Coordinates of N, CA and C in Angstrom, one line a residue:
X1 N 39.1 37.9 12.3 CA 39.2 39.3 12.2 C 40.7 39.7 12.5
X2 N 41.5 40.2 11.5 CA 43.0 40.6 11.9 C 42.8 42.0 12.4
X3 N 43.7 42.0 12.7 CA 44.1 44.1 13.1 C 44.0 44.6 11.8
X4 N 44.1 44.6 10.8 CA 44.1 45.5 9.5 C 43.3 44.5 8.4
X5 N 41.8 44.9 8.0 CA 40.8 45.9 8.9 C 40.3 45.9 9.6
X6 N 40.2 46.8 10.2 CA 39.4 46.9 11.7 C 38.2 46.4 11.3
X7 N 37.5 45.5 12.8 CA 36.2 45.0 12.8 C 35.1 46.2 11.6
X8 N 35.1 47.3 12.0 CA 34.2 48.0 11.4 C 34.5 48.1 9.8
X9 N 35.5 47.9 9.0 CA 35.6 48.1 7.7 C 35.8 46.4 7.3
X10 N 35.4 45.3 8.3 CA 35.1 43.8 7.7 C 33.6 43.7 7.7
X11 N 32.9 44.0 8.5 CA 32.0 43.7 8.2 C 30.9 45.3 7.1
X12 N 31.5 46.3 7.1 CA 31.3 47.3 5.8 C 31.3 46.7 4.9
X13 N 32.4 45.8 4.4 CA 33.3 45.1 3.1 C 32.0 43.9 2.6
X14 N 31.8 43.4 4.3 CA 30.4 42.2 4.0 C 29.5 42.7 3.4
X15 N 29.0 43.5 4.2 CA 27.8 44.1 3.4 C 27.3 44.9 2.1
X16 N 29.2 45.3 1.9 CA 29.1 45.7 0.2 C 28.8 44.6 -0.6
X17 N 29.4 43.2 -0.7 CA 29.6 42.5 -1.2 C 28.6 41.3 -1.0
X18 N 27.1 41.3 -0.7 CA 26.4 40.8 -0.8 C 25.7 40.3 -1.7
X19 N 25.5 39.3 -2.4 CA 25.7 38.1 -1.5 C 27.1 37.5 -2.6
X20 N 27.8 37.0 -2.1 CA 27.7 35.4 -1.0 C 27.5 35.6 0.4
X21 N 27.2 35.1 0.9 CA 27.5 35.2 2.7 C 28.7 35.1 2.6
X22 N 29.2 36.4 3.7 CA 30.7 36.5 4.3 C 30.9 35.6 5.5
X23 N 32.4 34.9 5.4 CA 32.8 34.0 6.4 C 33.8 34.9 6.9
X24 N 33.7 35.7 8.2 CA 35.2 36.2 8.9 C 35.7 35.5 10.0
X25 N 37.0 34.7 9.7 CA 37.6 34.3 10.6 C 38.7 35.2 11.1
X26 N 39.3 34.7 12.3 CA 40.4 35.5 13.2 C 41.6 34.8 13.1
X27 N 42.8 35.8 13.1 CA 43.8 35.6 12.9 C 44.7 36.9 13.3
X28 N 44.3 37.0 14.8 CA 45.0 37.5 16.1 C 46.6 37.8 16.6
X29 N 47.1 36.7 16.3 CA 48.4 36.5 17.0 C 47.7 35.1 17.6
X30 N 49.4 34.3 18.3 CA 49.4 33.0 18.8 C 48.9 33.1 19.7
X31 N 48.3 31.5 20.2 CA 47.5 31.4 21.3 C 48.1 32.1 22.7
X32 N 49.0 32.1 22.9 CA 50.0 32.3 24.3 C 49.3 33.9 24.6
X33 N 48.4 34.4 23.6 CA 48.2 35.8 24.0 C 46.3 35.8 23.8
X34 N 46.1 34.6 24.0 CA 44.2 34.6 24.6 C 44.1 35.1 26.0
X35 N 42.9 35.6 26.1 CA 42.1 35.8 25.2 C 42.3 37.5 24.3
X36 N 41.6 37.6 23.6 CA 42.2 38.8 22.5 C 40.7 40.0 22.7
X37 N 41.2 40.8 23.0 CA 40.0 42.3 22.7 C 39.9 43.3 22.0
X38 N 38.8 43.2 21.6 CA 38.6 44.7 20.6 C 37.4 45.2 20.7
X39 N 37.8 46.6 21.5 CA 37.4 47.2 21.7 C 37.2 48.4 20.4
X40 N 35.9 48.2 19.8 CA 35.7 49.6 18.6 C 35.3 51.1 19.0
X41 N 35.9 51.9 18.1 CA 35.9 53.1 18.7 C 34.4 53.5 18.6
X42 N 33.9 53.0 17.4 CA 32.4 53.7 17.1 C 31.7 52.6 17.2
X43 N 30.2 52.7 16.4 CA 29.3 51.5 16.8 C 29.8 50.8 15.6
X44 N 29.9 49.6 15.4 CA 29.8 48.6 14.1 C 28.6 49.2 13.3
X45 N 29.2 48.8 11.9 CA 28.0 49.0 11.0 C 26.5 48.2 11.0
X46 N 25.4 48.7 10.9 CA 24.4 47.7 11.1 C 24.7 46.2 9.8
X47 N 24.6 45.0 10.1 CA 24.6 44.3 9.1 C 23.7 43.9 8.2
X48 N 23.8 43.9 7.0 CA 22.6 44.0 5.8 C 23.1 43.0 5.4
X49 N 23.9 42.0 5.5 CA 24.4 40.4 4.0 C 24.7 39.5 5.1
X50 N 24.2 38.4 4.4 CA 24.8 37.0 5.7 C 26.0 37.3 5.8
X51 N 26.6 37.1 7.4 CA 27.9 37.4 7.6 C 27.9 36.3 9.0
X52 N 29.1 35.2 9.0 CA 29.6 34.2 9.6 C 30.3 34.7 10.6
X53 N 30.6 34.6 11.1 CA 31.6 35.4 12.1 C 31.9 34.1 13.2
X54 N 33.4 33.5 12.6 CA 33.8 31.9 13.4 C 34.9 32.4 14.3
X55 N 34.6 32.7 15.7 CA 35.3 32.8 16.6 C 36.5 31.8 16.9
X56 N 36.1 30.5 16.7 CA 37.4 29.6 16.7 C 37.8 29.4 16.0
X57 N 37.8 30.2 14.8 CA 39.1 30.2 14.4 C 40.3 30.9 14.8
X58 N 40.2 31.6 15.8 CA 41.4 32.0 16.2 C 42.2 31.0 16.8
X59 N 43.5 31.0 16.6 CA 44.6 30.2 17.4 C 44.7 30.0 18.9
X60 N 44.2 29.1 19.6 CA 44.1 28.9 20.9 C 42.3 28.7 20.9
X61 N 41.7 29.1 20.4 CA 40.2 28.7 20.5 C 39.8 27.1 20.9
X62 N 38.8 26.7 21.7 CA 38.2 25.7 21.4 C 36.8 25.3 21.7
X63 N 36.0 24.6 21.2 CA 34.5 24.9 21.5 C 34.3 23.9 23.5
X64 N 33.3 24.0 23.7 CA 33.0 22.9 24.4 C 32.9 21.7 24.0
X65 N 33.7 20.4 24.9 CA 33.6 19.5 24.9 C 32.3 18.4 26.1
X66 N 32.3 19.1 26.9 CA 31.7 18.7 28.3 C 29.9 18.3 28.2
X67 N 29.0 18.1 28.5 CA 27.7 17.3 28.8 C 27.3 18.2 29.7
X68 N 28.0 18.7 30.7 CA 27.1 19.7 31.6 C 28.6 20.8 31.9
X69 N 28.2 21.6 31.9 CA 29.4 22.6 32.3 C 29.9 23.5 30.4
X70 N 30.9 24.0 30.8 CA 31.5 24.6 29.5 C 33.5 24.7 30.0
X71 N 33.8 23.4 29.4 CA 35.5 24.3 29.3 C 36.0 24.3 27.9
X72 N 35.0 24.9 26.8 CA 35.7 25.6 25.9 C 36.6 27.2 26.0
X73 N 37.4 27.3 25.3 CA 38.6 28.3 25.7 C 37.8 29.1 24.2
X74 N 37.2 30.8 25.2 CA 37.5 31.2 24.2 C 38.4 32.8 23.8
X75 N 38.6 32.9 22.5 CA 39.6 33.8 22.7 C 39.6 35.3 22.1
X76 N 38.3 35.6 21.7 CA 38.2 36.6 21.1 C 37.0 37.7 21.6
X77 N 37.4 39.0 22.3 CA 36.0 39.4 23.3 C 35.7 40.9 22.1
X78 N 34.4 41.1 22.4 CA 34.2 42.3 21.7 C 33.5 43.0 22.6
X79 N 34.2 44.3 22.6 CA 34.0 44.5 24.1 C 33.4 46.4 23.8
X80 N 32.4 46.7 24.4 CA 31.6 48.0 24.2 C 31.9 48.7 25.2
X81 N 32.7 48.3 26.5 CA 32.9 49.6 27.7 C 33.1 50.6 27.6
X82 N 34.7 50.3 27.1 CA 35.5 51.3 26.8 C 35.2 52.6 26.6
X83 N 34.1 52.8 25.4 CA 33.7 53.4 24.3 C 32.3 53.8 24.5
X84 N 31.7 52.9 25.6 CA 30.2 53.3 25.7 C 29.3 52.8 24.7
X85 N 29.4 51.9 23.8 CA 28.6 51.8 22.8 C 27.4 50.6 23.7
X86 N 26.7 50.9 22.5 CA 24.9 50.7 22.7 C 24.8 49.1 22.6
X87 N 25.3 48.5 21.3 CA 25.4 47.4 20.5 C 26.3 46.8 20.2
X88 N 26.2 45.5 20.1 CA 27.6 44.6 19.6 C 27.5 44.8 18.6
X89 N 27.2 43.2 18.3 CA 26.2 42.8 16.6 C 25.2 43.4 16.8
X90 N 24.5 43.6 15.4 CA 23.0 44.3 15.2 C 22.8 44.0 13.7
X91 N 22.0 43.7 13.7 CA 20.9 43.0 12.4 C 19.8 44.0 12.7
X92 N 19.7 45.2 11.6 CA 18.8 46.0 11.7 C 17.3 46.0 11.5
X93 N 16.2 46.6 11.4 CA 15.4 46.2 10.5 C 14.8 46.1 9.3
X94 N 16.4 46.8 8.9 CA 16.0 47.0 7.4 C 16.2 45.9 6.5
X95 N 16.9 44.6 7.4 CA 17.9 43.8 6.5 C 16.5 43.2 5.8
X96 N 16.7 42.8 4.8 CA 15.6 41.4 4.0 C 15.8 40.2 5.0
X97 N 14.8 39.5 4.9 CA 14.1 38.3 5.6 C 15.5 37.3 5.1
X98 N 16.1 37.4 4.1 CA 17.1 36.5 3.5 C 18.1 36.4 4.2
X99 N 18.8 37.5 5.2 CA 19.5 37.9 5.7 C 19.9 36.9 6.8
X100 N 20.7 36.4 6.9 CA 21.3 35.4 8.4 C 22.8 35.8 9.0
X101 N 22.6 35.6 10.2 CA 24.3 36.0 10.6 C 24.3 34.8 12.0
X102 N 25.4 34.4 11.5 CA 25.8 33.1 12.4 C 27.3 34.0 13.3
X103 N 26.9 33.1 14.5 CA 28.0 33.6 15.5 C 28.5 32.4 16.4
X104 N 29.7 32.6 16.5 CA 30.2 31.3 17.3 C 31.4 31.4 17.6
X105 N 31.5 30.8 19.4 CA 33.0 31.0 19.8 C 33.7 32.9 19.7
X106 N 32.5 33.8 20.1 CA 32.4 34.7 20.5 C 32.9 35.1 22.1
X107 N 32.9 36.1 22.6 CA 32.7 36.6 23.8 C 32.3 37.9 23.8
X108 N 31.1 38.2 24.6 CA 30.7 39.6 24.3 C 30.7 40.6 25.8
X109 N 31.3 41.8 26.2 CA 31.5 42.7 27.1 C 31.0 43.9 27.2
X110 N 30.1 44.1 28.2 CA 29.6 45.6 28.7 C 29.2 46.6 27.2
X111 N 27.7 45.8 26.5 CA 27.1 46.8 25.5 C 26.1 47.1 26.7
X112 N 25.7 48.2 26.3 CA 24.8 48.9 27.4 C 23.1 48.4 26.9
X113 N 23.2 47.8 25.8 CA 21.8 47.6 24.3 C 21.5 46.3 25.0
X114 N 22.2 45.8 24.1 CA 22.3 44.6 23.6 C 23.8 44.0 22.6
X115 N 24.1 43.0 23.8 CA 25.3 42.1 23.3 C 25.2 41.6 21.5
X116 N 24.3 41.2 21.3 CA 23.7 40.6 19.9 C 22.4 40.9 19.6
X117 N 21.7 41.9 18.5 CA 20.5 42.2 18.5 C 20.2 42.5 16.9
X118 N 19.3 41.1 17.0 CA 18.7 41.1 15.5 C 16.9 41.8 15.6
X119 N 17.3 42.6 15.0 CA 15.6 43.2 14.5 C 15.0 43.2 13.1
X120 N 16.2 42.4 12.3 CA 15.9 41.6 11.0 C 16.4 40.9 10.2
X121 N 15.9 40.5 9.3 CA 16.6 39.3 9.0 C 16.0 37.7 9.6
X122 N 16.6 36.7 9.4 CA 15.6 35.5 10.0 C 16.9 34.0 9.8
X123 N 16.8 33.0 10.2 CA 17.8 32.2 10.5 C 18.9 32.2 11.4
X124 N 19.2 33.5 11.8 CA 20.2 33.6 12.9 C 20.7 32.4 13.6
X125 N 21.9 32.2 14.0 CA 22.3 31.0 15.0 C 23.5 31.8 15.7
X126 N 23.5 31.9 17.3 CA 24.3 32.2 17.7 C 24.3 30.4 19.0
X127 N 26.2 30.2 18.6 CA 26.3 29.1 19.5 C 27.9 29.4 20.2
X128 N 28.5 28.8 21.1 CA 29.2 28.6 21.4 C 29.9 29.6 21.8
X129 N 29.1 30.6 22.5 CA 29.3 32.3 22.8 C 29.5 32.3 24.0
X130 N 30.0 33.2 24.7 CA 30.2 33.8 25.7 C 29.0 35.4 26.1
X131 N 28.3 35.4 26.9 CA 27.8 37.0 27.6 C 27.8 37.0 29.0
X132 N 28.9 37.9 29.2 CA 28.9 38.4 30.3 C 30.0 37.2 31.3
X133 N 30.1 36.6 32.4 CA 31.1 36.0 32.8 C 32.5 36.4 32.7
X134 N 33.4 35.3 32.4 CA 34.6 34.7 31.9 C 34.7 34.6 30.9
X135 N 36.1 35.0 29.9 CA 37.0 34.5 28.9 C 38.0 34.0 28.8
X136 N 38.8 33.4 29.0 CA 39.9 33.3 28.9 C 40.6 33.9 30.5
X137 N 39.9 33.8 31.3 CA 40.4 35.0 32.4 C 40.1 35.9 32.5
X138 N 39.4 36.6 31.7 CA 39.4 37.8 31.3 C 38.2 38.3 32.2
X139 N 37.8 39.0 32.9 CA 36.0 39.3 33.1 C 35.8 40.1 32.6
X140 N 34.2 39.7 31.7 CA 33.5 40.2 31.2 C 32.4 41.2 31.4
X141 N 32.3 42.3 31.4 CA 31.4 43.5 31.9 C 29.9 43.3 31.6
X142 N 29.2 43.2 32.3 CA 27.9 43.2 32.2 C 26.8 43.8 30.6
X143 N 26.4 43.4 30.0 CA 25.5 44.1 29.1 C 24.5 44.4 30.1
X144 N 23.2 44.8 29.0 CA 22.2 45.4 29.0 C 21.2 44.4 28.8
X145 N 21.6 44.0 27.8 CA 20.8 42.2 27.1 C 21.7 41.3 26.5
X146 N 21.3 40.0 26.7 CA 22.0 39.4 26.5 C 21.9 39.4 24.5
X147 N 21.0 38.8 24.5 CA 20.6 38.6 23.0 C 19.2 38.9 22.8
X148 N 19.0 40.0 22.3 CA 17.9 40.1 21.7 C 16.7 39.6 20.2
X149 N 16.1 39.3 20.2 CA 15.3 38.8 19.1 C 13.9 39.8 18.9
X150 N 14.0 40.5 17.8 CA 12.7 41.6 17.6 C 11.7 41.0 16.5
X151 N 10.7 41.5 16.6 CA 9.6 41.1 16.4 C 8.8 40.4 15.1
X152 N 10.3 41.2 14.2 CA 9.7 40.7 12.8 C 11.1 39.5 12.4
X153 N 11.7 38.8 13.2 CA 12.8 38.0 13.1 C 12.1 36.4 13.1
X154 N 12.7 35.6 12.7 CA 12.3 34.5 13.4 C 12.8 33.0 12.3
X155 N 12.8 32.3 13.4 CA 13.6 31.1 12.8 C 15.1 31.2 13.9
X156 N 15.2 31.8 14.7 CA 16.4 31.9 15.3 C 16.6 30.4 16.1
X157 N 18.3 30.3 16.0 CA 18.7 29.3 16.7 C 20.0 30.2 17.8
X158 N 19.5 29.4 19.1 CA 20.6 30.1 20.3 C 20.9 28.6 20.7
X159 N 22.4 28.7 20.6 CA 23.0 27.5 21.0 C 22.3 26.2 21.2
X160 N 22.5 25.1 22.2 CA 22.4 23.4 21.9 C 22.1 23.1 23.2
X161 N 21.8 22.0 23.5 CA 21.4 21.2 25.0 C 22.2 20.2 25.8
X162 N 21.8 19.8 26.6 CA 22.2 18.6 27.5 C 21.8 16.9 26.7
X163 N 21.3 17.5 25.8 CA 21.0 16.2 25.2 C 21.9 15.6 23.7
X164 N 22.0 14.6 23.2 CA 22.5 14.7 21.9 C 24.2 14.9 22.2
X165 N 24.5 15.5 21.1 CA 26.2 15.6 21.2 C 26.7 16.5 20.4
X166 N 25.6 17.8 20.9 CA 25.5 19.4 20.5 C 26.4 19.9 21.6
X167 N 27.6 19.4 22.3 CA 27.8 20.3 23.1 C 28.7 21.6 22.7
X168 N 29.4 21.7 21.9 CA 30.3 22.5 21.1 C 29.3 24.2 20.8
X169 N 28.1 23.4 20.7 CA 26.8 24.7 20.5 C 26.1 25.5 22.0
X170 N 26.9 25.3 22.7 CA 26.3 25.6 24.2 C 26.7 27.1 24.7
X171 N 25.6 27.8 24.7 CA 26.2 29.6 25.1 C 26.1 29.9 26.8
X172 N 27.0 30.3 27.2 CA 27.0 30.7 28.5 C 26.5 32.4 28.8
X173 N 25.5 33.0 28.7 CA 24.7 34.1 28.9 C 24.5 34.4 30.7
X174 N 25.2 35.3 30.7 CA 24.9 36.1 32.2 C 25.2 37.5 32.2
X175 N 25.0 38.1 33.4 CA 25.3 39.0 33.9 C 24.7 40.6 33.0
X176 N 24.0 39.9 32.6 CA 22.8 41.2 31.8 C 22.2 41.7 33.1
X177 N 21.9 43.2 32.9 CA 21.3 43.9 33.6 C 19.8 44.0 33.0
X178 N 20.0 43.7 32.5 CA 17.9 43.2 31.8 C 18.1 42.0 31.4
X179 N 17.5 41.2 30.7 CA 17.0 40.0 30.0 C 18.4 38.9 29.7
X180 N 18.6 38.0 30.0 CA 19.8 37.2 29.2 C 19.5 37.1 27.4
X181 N 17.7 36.8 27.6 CA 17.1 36.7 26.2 C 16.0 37.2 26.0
X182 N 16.1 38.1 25.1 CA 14.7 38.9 25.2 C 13.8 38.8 23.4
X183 N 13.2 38.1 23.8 CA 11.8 37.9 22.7 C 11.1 39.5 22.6
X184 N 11.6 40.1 21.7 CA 10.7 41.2 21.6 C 9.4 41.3 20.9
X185 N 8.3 41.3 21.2 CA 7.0 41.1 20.3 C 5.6 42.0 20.7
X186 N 4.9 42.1 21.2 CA 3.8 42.8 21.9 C 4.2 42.8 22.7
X187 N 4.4 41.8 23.4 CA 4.6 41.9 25.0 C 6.1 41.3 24.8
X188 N 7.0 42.1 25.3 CA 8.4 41.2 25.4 C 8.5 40.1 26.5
X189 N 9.3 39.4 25.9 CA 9.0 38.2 26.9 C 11.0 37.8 27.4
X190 N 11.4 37.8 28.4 CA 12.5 37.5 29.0 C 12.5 36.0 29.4
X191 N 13.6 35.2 28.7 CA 14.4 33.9 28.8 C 15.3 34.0 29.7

């Protein structure tokens, strides 16, 4: 995501131009100035078309390497304080079942909602993210949720394990004031 367009008119552009699935990478400035914030003035558009969104690609980015712990560097925070907004990402419910939005090498800051919240759409994969904590130094403001999942979603993947040699896919989720992960369904169920 560069400064010119702003987050809100890249992922608008995604969703005009559906499909292919949109790949947005970042391209910030040099690493010597991680971690990087953007703070949007309004809410992001809800997203309707697969849209990628590769956090390391920014310059200075790197995923986790480690078995137990996380010292990936990451360098790009999207951050709701500021501004009060409700939502990070949002996958509405209007998207089609076809709909997927992959996330990675994120960091997400003080949405009052939900940091990441799909309520449609299906395939989702959020890995290698940051909620709530540390970035780069930086501390991260508490959400509301960490990641939410609603009721008509499913097939979701949230990051990787201690097992295998997934560790690059490992999300560090805290400091939510409700749920880190919230299963929304009849009964919501908190992870």
């Amino acid at each position: 995501m560069s400064p010119a367009p702003a987050g809100t008119a890249l992922i608008a552009s995604a969703n005009a131009n559906n499909p292919p699935a949109a790949l947005i990478l970042f391209d910030l400035g040099a690493a010597s100035g991680c971690p990087y914030t953007i703070a949007p003035l309004t809410p992001l558009p809800h997203i309707t078309s697969s849209i990628a969104f590769a956090g390391y690609s920014q310059d200075g980015a790197s995923a986790n390497t480690l078995p137990y712990g996380f010292n990936g560097t990451i360098c790009v925070i999207l951050d709701g304080s500021p501004h009060n907004l409700a939502d990070g990402l949002y996958v509405g419910a209007a998207a089609d079942d076809s709909i997927e939005m992959q996330v990675s090498g994120l960091a997400f800051s003080g949405f009052s909602h939900g940091a990441i919240s799909m309520y449609g759409g299906s395939g989702h994969t959020i890995t290698g993210s940051k909620i709530g904590g540390m970035a780069g130094g930086a501390t991260l403001d508490p959400s509301g949720n960490g990641i939410i999942i609603g009721p008509a979603v499913h097939d979701v993947t949230i990051g990787g394990g201690n097992f295998g040699d997934d560790y690059d896919r490992r999300n560090l989720i805290g400091s939510a004031t409700g749920g880190g992960v919230v299963v929304d369904g009849a009964t919501d169920t908190l992870i």
